[in-house]
Coordinates of C-alpha atoms in Angstrom, one line a residue:
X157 CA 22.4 -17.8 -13.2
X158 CA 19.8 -20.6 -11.8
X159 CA 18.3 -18.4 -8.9
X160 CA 16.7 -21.9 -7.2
X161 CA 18.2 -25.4 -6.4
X162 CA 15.8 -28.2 -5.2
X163 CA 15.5 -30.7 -2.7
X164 CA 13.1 -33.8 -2.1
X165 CA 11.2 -34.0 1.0
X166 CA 8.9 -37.2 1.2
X167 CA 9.0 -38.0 -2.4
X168 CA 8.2 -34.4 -3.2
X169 CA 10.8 -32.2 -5.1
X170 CA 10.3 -29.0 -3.8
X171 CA 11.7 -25.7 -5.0
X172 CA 14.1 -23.2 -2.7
X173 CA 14.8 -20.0 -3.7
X174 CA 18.5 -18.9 -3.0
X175 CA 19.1 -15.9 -1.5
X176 CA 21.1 -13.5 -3.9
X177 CA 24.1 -11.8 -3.2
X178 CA 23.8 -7.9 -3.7
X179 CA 25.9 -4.5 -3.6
X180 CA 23.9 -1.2 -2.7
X181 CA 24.9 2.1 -4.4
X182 CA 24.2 5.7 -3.4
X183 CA 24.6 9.3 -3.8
X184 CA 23.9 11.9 -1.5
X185 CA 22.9 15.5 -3.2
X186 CA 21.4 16.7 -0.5
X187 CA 22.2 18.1 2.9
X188 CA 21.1 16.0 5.3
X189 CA 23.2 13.4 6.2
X190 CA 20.8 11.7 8.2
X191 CA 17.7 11.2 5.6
X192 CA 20.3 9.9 2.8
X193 CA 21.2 7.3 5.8
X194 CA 17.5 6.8 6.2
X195 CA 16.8 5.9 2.9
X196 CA 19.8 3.6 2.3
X197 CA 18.5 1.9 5.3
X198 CA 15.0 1.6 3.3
X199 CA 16.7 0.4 0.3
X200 CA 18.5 -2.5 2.4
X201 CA 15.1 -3.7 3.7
X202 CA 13.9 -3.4 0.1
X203 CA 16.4 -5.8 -1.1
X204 CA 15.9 -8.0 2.2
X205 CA 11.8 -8.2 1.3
X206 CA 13.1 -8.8 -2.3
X207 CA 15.3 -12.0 -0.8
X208 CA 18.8 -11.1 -1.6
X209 CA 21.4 -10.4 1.0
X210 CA 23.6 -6.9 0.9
X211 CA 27.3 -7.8 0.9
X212 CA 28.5 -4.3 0.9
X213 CA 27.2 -0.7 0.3
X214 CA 28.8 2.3 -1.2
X215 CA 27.7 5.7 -1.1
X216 CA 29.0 9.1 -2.6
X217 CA 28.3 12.7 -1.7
X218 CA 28.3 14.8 -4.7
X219 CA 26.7 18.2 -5.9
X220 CA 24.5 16.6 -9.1
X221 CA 24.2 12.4 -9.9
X222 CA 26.8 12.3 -13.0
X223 CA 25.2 11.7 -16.2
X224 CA 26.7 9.1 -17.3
X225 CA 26.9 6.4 -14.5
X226 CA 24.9 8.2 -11.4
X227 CA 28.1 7.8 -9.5
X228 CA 31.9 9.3 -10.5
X229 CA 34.6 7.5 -12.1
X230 CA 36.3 7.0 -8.7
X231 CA 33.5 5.3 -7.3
X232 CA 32.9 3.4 -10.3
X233 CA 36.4 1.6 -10.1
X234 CA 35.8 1.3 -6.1
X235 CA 32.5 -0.7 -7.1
X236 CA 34.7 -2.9 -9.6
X237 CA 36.8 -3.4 -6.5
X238 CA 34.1 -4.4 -4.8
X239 CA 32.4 -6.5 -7.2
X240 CA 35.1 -8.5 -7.7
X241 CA 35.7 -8.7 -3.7
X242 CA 32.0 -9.9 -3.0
X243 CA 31.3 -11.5 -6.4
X244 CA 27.3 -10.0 -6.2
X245 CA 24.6 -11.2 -8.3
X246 CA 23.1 -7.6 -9.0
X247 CA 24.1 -4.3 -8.0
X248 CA 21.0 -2.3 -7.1
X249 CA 21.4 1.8 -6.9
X250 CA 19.4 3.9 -4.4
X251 CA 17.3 5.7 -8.0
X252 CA 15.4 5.7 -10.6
X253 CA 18.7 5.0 -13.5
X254 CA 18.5 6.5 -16.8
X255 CA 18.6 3.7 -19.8
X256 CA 21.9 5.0 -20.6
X257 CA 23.4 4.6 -17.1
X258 CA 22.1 1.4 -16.5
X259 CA 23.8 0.6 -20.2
X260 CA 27.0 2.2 -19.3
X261 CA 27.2 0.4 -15.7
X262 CA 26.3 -2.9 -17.1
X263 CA 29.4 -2.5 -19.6
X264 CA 32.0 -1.8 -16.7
X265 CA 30.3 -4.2 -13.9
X266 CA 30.1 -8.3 -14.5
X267 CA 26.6 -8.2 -12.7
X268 CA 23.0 -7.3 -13.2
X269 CA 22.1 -3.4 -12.6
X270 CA 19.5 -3.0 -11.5
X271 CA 17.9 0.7 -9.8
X272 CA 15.0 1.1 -6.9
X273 CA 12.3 1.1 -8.9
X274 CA 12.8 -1.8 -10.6
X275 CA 13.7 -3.5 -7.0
X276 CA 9.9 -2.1 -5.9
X277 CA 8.4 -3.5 -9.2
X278 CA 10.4 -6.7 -8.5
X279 CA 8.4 -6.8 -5.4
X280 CA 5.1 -6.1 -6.7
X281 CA 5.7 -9.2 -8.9
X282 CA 6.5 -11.2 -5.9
X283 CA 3.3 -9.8 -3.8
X284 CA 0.4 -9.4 -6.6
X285 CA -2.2 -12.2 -5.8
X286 CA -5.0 -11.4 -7.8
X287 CA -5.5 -11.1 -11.7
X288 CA -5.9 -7.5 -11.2
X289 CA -2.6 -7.1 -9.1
X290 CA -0.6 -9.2 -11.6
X291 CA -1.9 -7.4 -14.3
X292 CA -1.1 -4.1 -12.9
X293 CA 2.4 -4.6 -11.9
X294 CA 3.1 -6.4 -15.4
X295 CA 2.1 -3.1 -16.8
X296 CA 4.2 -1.2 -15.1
X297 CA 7.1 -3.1 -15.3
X298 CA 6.4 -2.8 -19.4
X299 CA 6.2 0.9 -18.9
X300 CA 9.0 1.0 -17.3
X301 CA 11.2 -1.6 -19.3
X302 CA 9.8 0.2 -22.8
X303 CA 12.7 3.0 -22.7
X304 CA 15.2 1.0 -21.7
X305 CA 15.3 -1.6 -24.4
X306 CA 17.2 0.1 -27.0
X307 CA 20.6 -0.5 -27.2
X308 CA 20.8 -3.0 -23.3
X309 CA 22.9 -5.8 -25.2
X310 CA 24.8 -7.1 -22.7
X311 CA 22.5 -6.2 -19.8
X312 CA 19.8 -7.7 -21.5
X313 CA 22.1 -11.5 -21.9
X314 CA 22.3 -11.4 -18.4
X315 CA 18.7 -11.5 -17.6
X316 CA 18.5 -15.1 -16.5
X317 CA 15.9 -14.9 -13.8
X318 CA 16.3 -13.2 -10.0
X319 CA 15.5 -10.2 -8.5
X320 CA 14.6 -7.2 -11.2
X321 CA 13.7 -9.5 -13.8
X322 CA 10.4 -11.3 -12.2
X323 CA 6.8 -10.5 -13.7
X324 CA 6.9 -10.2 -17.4
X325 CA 9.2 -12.4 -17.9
X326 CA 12.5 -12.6 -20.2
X327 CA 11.0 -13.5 -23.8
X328 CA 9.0 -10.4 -23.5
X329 CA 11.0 -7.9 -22.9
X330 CA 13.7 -9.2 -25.5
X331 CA 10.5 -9.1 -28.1
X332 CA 10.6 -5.8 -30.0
X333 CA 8.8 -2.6 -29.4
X334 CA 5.9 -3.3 -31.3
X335 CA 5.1 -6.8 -29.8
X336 CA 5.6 -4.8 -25.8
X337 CA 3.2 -1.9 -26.8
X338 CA 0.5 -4.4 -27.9
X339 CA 1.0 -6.4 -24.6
X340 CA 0.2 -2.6 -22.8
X341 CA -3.0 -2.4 -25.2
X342 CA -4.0 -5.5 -23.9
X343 CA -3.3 -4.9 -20.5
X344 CA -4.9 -1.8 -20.2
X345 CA -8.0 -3.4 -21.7
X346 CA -8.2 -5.9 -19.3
X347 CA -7.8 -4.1 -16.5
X348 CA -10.6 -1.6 -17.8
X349 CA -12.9 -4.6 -17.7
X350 CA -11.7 -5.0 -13.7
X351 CA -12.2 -1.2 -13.4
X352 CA -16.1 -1.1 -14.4
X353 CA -16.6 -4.4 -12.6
X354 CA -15.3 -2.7 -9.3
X355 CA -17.7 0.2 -10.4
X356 CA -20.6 -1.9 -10.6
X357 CA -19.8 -3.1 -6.7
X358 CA -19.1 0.7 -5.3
X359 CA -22.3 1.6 -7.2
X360 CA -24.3 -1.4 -5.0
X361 CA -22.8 0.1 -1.8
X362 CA -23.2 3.6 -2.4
X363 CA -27.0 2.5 -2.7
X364 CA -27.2 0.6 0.5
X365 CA -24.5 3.4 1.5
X366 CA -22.6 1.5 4.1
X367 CA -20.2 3.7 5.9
X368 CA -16.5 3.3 4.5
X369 CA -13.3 3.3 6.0
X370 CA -9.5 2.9 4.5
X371 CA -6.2 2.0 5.8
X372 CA -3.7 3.8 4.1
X373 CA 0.1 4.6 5.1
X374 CA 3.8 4.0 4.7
X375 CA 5.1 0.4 3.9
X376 CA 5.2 -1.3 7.1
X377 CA 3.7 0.9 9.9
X378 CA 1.1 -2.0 10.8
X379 CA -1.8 -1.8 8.2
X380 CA -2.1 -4.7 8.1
X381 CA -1.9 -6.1 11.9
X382 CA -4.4 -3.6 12.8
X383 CA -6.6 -4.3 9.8
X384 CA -7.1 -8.2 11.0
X385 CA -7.1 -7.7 14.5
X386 CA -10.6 -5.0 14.1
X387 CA -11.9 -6.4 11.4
X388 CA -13.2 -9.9 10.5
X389 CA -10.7 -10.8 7.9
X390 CA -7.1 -12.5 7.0
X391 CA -4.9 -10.7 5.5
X392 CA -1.2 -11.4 5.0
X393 CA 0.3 -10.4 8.2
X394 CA 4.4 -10.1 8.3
X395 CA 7.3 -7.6 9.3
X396 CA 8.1 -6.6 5.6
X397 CA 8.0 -4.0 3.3
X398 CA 4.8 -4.3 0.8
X399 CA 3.3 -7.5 2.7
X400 CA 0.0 -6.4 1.3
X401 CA -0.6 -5.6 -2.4
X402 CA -4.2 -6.5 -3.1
X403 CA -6.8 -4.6 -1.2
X404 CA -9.2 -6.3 1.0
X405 CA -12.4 -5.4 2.0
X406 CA -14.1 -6.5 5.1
X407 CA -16.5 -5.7 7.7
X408 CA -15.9 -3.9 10.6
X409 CA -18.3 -4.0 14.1
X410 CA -18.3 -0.6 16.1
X411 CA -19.1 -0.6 20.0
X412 CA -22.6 0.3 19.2
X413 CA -23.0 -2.6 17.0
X414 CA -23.0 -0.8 13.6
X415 CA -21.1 -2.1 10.9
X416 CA -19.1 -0.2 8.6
X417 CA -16.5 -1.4 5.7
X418 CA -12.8 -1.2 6.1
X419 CA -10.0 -1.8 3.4
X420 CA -6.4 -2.6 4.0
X421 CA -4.2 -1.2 0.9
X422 CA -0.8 -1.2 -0.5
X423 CA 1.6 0.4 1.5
X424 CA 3.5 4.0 0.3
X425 CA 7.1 4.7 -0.1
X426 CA 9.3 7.8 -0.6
X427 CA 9.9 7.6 -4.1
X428 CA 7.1 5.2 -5.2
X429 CA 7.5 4.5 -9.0
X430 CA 5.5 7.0 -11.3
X431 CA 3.9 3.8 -13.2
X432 CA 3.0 2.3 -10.4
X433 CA 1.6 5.4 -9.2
X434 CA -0.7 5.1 -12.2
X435 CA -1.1 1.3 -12.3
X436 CA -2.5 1.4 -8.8
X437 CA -4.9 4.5 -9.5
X438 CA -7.5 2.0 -10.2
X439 CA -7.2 0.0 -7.2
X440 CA -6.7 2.9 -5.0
X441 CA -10.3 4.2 -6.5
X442 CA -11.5 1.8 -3.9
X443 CA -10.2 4.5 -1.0
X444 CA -11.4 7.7 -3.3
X445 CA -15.1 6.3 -2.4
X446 CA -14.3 6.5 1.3
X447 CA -15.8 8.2 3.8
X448 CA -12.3 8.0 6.3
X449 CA -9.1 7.8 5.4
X450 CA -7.0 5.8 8.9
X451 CA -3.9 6.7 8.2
X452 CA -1.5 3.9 9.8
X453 CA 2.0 5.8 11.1
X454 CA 4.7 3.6 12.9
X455 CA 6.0 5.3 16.1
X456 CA 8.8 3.5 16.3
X457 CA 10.6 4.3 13.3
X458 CA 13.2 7.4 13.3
X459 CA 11.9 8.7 10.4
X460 CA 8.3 8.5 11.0
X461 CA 7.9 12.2 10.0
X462 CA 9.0 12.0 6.1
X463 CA 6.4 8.6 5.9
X464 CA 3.7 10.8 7.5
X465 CA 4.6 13.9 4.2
X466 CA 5.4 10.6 1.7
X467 CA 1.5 9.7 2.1
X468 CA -0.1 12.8 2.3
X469 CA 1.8 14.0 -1.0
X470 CA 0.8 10.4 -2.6
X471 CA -2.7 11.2 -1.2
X472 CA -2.7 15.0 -3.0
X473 CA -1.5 13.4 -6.1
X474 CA -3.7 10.6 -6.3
X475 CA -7.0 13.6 -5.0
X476 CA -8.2 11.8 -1.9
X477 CA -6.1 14.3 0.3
X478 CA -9.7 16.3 1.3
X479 CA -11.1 12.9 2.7
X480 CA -11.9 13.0 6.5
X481 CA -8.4 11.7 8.1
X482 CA -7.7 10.2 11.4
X483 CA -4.0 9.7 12.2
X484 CA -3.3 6.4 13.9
X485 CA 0.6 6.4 15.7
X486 CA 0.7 2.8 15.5
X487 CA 3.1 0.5 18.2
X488 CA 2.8 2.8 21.1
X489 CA 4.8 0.2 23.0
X490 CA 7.8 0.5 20.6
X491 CA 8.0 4.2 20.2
X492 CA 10.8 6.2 19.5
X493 CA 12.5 8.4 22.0
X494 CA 12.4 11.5 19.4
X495 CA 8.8 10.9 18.8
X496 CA 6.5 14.4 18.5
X497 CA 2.6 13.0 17.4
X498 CA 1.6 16.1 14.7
X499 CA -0.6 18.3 16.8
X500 CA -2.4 19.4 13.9
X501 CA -4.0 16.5 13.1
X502 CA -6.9 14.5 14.4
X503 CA -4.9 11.3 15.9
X504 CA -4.9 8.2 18.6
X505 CA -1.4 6.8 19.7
X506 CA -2.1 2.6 20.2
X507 CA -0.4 -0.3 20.1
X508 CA -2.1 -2.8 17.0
X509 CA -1.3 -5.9 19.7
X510 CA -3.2 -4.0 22.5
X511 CA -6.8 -5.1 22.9
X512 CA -8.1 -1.8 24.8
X513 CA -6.0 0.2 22.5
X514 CA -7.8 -1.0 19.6
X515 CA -11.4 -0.7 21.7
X516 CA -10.0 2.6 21.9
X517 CA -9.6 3.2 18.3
X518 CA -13.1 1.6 17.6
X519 CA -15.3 4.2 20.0
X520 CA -12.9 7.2 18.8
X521 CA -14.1 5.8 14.8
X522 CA -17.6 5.8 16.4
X523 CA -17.1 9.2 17.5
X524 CA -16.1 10.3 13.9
X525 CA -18.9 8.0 12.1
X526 CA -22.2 10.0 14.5
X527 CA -19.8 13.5 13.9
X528 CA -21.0 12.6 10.2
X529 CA -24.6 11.6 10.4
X530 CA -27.8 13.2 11.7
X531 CA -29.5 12.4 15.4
X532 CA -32.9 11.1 14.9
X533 CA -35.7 10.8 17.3
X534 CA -39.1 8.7 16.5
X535 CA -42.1 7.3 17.6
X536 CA -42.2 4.0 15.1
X537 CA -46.0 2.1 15.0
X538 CA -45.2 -1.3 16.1
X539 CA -46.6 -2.6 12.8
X540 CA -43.3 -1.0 10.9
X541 CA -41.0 -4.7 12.0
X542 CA -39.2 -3.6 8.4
X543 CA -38.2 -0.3 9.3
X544 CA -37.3 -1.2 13.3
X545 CA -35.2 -4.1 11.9
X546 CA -33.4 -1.4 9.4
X547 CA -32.8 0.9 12.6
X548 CA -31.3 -1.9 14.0
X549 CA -28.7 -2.9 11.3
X550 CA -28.0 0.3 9.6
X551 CA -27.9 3.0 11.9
X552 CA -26.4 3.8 15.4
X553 CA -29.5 3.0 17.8
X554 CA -28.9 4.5 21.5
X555 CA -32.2 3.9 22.2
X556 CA -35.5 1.7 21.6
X557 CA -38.7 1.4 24.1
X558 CA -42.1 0.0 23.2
X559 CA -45.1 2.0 25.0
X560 CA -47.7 -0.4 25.8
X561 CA -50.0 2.4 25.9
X562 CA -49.5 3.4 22.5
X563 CA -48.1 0.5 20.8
X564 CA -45.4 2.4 19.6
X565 CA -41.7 2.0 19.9
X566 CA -39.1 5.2 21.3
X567 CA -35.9 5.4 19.0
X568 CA -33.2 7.0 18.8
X569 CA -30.3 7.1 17.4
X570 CA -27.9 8.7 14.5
X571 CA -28.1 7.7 10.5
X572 CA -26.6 8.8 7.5
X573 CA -27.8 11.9 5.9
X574 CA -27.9 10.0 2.5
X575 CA -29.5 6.9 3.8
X576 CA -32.8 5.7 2.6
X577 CA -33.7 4.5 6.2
X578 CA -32.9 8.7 6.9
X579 CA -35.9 9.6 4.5
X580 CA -38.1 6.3 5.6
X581 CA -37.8 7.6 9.3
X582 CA -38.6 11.6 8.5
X583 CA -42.2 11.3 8.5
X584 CA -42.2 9.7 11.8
X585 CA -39.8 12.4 13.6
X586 CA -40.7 14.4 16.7

């Protein structure tokens, strides 16, 4: 199937992409009713970001997914009927599909199967803007494609392009075993070369120890809104899943005037794919070196609370969860009737959109960044210009007044514990 048609616009041809037709498939094994409808919800913005449009959806309540096609043989004719009703381009189910259900479905349905992870990979493709980013999601769509190979056939003469097939491309995965591993060597080895290069930067601020902060949360709560309204920066800024892949680091002024480094990163999901759990581990080691998580929860969404447990089990699993954590319940203005903030944790409830909301946020960071650094108080001759100017830029200065009397200047202020200007100023402290 040709996923795009063209049109000219002043002597350009110019490429559309048409909007796929798709069936959604799940199976309930669990109680609650209301989580399954959650995350059937997710998967219909999933294939929304992903650009096709759900027809139909069909959904099964059953003790354990059947073996052989994830749903049972009733079902399976009902999504025959259905198929040949709507006429889809894929059929995406609401799991992770076992190479032989996938090979089984695609011998009873006339359209591509596809499962949610390869829907989330398919978005990746779609969202990776750097070399890094490409190169992670290729290897993970690799990783994930490796097992599936043997024995596709017909599912594998269908891939022509669209959603669940973007990123490595056909002629790879219909290359042997042998030829896909190498492509993984090569990968990896490339993206080791990224790995120490990022090293080499974290190294250069750990010296000049700059105080860190990253944005981390579930797919869509606002990361990235807030991220460009505090920081200096432009990020990719849109109501969808995913919008940000890449992280970005930028600067970020407190009320005092100090400066501190924040970085936006790739959203979480319930579910998130194992390989690209691990792809990501090396752009994700950009948050292991920070000094506080902001964890980014949307208010306004019904199931705020199993996003809020999706990132701090994603957090355990990637080790960051014993970072220093502020919760931030993000569109205040939008929030949902049901909506309990967890009194556990250390949190502000804003609005991203909300100017003193977000001059909130930045003097209750401030409060966080002085909890984690030492008060100093000094007498500074007025020949040390290097060290006052230091004062100045890297530390939280309350206070500086020149005595004529002794040519000296009053400071105070907070710094770092690890700091060099924390060691320069010791020998002048009161």
């Amino acid at each position: 199937m040709n996923n795009s048609k063209y049109k000219r616009k002043e002597g350009f041809l110019l490429e559309e992409k048409v909007v796929e037709k798709a069936l959604l498939v799940g199976c309930q094994i669990e109680e609650d009713d209301q989580r399954f409808e959650y995350s059937m919800e997710e998967l219909a913005s999933l294939a929304e970001t992903a650009r096709a449009e759900v027809s139909a959806v069909l959904s099964q309540k059953r003790e354990r997914i059947h073996p052989k096609t994830y749903i049972g043989k009733g079902k399976v004719e009902e999504l025959i009927a259905l198929q040949e009703q709507f006429e889809p381009d894929l059929v995406i189910f609401n799991d992770e599909l076992s190479p032989s259900q996938i090979r089984n479905l695609s011998e009873q349905l006339d359209a591509r199967v596809i499962d949610r992870t390869q829907l989330i990979l398919d978005i990746f493709a779609q969202r990776a803007r750097s070399k890094e980013g490409k190169l992670q999601v290729e290897l993970a769509q690799l990783q994930y494609m490796l097992p599936r190979l043997v024995g596709k056939g017909t599912a594998m003469s269908r891939l022509a392009g669209g959603i669940g097939t973007r990123g490595p491309g056909e002629t790879k995965l219909e290359s042997d075993r042998r030829h896909i591993r190498r492509r993984i060597d090569d990968i990896k080895k490339s993206l080791q070369v990224v790995v120490e290069h990022r090293e080499r930067y974290r190294e250069r601020r750990k010296k000049n120890k700059t105080f860190q902060l990253a944005l981390m949360g579930y797919t869509n709560a606002g990361k990235s809104t807030l991220f460009n309204r505090i920081s200096i920066a432009e990020s990719y800024e849109e109501n969808q899943l995913f919008a940000t892949l890449d992280p970005l680091t930028r600067k970020l002024i407190l009320p005092s005037g100090y400066t501190a480094l924040v970085t936006d990163t790739v959203g979480f999901i319930q579910d998130l794919p194992t390989a690209l759990v691990a792809a990501f581990r090396s752009t994700l080691e950009e948050v292991k070196e920070a000094d506080l998580l902001l964890h980014v929860v949307d208010s306004s969404n019904p199931d705020y609370n199993n996003h809020e447990k999706t990132v701090q089990s994603l957090l355990e699993e990637l080790g960051m969860d014993h970072i220093h954590q502020l919760t931030i319940y993000n569109k205040r203005d939008q929030m949902h009737p049901d909506f309990v903030p967890d009194s556990s944790s250390e949190k502000i409830i804003i609005s991203a959109l909300d100017g003193n909301d977000r001059d909130s946020l930045k003097h209750k960071i401030e409060e966080i960044v002085i909890e984690q650094m030492e008060a100093y108080h000094v007498n500074l001759p007025s020949s040390e210009g290097k060290l006052l100017s230091q004062l100045k830029n890297e530390t939280i200065l309350r206070k500086l007044e020149f005595n004529e009397e002794s040519h000296t200047y009053e400071a105070e202020g907070f710094s770092l514990t690890d700091h060099p200007v924390t060691g320069n100023i010791k020998k002048y402290q009161k």
